[in-house]
PDB file of C-alpha atoms in Angstrom:
ATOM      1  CA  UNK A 566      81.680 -50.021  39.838  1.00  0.00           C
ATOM      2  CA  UNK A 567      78.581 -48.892  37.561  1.00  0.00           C
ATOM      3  CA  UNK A 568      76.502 -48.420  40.860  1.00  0.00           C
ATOM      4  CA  UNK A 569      78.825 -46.981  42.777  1.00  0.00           C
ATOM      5  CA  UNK A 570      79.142 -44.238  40.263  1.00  0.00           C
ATOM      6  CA  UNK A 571      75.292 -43.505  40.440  1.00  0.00           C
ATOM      7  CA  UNK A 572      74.537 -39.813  42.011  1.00  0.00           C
ATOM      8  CA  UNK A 573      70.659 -39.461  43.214  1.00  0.00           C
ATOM      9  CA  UNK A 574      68.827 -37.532  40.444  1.00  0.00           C
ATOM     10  CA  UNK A 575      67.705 -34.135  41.785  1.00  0.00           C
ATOM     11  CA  UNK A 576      64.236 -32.800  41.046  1.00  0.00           C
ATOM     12  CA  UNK A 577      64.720 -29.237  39.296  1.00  0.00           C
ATOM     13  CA  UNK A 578      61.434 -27.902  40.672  1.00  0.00           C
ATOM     14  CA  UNK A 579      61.779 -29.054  43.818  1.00  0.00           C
ATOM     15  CA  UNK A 580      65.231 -29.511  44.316  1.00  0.00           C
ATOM     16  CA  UNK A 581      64.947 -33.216  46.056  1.00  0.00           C
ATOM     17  CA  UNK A 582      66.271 -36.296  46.582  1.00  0.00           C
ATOM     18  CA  UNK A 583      64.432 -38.830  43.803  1.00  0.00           C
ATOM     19  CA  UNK A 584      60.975 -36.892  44.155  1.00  0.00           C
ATOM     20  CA  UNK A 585      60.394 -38.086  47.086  1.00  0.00           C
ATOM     21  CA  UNK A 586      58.437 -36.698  50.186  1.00  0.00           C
ATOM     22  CA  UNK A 587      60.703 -35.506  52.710  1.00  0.00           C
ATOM     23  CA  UNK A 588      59.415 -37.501  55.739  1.00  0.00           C
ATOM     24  CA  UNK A 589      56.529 -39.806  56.133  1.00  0.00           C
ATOM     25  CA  UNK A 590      55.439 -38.309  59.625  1.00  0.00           C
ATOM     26  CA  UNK A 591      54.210 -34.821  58.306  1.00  0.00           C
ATOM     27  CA  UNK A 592      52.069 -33.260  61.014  1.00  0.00           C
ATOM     28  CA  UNK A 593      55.490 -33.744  63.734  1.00  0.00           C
ATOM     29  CA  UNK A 594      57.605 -32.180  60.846  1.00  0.00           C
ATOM     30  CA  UNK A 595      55.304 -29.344  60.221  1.00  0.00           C
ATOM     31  CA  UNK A 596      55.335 -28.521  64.021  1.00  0.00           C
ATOM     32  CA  UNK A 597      58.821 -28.523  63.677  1.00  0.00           C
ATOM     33  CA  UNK A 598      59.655 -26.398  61.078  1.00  0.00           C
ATOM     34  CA  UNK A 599      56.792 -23.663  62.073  1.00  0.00           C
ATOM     35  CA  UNK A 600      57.554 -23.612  65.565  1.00  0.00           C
ATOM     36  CA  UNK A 601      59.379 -20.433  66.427  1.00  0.00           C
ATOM     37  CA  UNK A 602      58.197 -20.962  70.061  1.00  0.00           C
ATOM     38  CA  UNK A 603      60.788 -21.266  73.186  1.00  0.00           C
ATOM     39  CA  UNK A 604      60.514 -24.890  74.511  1.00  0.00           C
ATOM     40  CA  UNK A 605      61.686 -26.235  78.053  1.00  0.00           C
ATOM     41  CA  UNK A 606      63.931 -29.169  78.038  1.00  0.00           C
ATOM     42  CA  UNK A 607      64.387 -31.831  80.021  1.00  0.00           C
ATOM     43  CA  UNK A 608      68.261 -30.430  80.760  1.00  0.00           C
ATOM     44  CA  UNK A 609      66.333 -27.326  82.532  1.00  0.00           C
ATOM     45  CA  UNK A 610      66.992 -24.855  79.996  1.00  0.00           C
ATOM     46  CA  UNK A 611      64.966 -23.247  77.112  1.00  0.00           C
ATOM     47  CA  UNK A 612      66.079 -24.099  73.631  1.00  0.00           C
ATOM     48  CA  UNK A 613      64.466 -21.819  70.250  1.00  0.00           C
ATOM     49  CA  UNK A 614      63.958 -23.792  67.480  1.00  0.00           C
ATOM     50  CA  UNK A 615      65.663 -23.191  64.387  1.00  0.00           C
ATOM     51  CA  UNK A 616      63.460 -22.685  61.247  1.00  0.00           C
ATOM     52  CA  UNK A 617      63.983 -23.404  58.125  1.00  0.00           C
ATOM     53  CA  UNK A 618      61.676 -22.159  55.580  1.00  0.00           C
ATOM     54  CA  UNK A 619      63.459 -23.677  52.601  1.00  0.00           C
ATOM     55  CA  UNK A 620      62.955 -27.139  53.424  1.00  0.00           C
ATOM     56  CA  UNK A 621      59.603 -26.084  54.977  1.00  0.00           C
ATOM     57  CA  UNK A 622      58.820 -24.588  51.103  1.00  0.00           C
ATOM     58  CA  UNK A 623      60.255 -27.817  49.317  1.00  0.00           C
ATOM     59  CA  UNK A 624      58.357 -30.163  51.879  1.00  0.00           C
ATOM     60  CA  UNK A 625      54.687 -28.321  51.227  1.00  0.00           C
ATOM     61  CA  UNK A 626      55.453 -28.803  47.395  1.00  0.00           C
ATOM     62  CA  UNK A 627      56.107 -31.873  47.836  1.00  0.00           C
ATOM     63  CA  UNK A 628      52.983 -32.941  49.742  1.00  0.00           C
ATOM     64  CA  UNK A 629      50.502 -31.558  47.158  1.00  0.00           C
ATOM     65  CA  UNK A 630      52.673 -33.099  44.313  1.00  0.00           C
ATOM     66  CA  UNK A 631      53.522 -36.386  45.457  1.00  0.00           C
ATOM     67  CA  UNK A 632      50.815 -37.199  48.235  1.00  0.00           C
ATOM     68  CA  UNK A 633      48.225 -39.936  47.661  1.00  0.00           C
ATOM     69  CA  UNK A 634      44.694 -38.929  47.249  1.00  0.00           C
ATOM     70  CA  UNK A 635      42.736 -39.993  49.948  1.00  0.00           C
ATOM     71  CA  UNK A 636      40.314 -39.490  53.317  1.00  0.00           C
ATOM     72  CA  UNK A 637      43.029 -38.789  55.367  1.00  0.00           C
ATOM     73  CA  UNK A 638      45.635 -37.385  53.149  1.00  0.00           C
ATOM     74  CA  UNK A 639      43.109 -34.430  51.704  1.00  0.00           C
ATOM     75  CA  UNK A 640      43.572 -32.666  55.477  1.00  0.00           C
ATOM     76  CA  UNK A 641      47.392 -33.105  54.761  1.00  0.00           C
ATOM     77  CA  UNK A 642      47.077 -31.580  51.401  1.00  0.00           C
ATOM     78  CA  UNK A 643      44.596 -28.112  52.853  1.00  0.00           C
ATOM     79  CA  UNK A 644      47.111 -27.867  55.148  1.00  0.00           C
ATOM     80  CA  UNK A 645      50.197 -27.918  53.196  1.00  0.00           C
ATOM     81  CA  UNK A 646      48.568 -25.375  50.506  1.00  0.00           C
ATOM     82  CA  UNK A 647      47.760 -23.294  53.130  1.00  0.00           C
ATOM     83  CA  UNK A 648      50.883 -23.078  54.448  1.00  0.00           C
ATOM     84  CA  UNK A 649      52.248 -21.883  51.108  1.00  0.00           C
ATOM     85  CA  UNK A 650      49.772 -19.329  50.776  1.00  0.00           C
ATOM     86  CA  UNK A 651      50.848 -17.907  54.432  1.00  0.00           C
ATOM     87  CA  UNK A 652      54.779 -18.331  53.066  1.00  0.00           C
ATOM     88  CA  UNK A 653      53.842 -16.537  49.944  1.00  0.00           C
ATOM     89  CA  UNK A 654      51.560 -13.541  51.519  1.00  0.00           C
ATOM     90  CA  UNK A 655      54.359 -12.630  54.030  1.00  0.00           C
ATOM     91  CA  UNK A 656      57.525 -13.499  52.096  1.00  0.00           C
ATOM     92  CA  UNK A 657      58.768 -16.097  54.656  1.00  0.00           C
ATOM     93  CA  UNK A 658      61.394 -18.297  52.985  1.00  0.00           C
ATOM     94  CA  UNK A 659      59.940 -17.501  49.395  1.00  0.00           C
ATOM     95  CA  UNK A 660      59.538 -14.036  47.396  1.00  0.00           C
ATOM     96  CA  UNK A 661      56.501 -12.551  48.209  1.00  0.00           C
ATOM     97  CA  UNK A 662      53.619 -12.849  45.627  1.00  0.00           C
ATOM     98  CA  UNK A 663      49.969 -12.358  46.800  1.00  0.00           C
ATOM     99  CA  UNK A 664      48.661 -13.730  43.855  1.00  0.00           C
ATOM    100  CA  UNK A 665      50.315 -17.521  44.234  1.00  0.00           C
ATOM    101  CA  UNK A 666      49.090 -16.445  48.071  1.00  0.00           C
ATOM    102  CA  UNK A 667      45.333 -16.198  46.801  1.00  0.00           C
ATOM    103  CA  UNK A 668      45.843 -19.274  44.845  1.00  0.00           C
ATOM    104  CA  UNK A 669      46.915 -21.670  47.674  1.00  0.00           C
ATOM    105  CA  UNK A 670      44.386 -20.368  49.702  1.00  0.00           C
ATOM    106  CA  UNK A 671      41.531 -20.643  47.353  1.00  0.00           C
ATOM    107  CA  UNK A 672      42.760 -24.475  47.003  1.00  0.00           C
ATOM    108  CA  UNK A 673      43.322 -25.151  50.449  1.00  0.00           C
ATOM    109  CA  UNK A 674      39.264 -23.925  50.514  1.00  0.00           C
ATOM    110  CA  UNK A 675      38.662 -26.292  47.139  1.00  0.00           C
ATOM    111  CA  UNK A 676      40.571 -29.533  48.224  1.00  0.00           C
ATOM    112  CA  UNK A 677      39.124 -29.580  52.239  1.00  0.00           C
ATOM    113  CA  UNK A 678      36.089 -27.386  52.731  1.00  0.00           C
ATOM    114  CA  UNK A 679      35.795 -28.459  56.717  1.00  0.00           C
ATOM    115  CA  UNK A 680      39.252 -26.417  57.249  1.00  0.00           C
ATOM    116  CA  UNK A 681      38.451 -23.196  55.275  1.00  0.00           C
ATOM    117  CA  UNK A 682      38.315 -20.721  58.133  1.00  0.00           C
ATOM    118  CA  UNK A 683      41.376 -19.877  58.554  1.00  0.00           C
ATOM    119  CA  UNK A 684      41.839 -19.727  54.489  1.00  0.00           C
ATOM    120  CA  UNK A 685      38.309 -17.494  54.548  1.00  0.00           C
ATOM    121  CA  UNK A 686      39.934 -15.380  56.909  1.00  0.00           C
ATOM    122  CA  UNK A 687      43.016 -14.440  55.187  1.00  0.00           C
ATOM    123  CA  UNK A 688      41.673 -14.156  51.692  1.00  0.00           C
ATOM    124  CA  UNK A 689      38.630 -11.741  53.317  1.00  0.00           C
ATOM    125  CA  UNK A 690      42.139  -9.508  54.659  1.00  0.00           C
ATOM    126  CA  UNK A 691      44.157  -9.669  51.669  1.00  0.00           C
ATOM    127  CA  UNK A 692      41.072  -8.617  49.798  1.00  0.00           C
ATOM    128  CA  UNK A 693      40.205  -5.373  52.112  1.00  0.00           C
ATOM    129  CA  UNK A 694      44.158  -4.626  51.803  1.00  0.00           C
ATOM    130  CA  UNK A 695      44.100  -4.148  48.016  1.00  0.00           C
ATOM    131  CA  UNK A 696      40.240  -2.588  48.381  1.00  0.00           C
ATOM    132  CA  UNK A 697      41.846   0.302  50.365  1.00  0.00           C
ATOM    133  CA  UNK A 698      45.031   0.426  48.733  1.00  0.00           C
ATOM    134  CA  UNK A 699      42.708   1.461  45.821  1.00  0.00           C
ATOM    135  CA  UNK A 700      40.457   3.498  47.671  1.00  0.00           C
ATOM    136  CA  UNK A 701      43.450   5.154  49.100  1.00  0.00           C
ATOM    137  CA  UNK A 702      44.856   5.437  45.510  1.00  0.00           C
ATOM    138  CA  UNK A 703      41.978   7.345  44.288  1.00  0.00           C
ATOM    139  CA  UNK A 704      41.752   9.313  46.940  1.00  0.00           C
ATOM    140  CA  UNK A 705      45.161  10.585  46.335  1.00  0.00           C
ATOM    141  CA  UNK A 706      44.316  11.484  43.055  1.00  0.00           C
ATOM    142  CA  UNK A 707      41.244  12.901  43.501  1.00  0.00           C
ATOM    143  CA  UNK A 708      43.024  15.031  45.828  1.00  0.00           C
ATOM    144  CA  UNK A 709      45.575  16.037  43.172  1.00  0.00           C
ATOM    145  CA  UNK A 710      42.766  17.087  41.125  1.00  0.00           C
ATOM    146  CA  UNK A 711      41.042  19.423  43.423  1.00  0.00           C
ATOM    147  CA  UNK A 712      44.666  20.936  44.536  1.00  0.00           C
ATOM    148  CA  UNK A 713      45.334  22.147  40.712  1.00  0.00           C
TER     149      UNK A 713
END
């Protein structure tokens, strides 16, 4: 009776079953989850995959929480941390925050320095945002001034 009463605990921060990884075969679920492509089946017609960011979000967390630290899984982790930082620059699934953006992409850099182009890429374009946001910004006032 005592065990059938047992309820699986639920991780606050990440909201899952025990603390465990969601799946053992991550680059197939990552595919999965990302891919907002039309594919052909073998019924002859096209099916669009449904995303689901929130699972997507909880599954990334829980790579670089709960993965094992080796050779193989270090690729795993660069990718999963870069993957947040995309989620968290464009708001997809999770509130957007360019800051926690910068963050996984600077550690995506740190963890696997082979993979850091497309990291290098996006932190040089967030960078050059804000630069002319600025720019723009001063311009503005500058403006202002020589209007009075």
């Amino acid at each position: 009776v005592e065990s059938l009463s047992k309820e699986p605990k639920i991780s606050q921060e990440l909201n899952i079953y025990d603390n465990k990884i969601i799946s053992k075969d991550f680059l197939d679920e990552q595919g999965i989850i990302f891919n907002d492509k039309w594919r052909f089946s073998y019924g002859h017609r096209f099916i669009f995959n449904q995303i689901n960011y929130e699972l997507a979000y909880k599954h990334y967390r829980a790579i670089i929480s709960y993965y094992p630290n080796n050779a193989y899984a270090i690729q795993i982790i660069s990718r999963a941390c870069y993957n947040l930082g995309y989620m968290h620059y464009y708001g997809i699934g999770v509130e957007k925050n360019i800051d926690k953006s910068l963050i996984y992409f600077n550690s995506s850099i740190k963890i696997y320095s082979s993979h850091k182009i497309p990291s290098i890429i996006l932190i040089f374009y967030i960078k050059m945002n804000i630069y002319f946001y600025k720019l723009k910004k001063k311009f503005y006032i500058f403006k202002k001034i020589l209007s009075l």
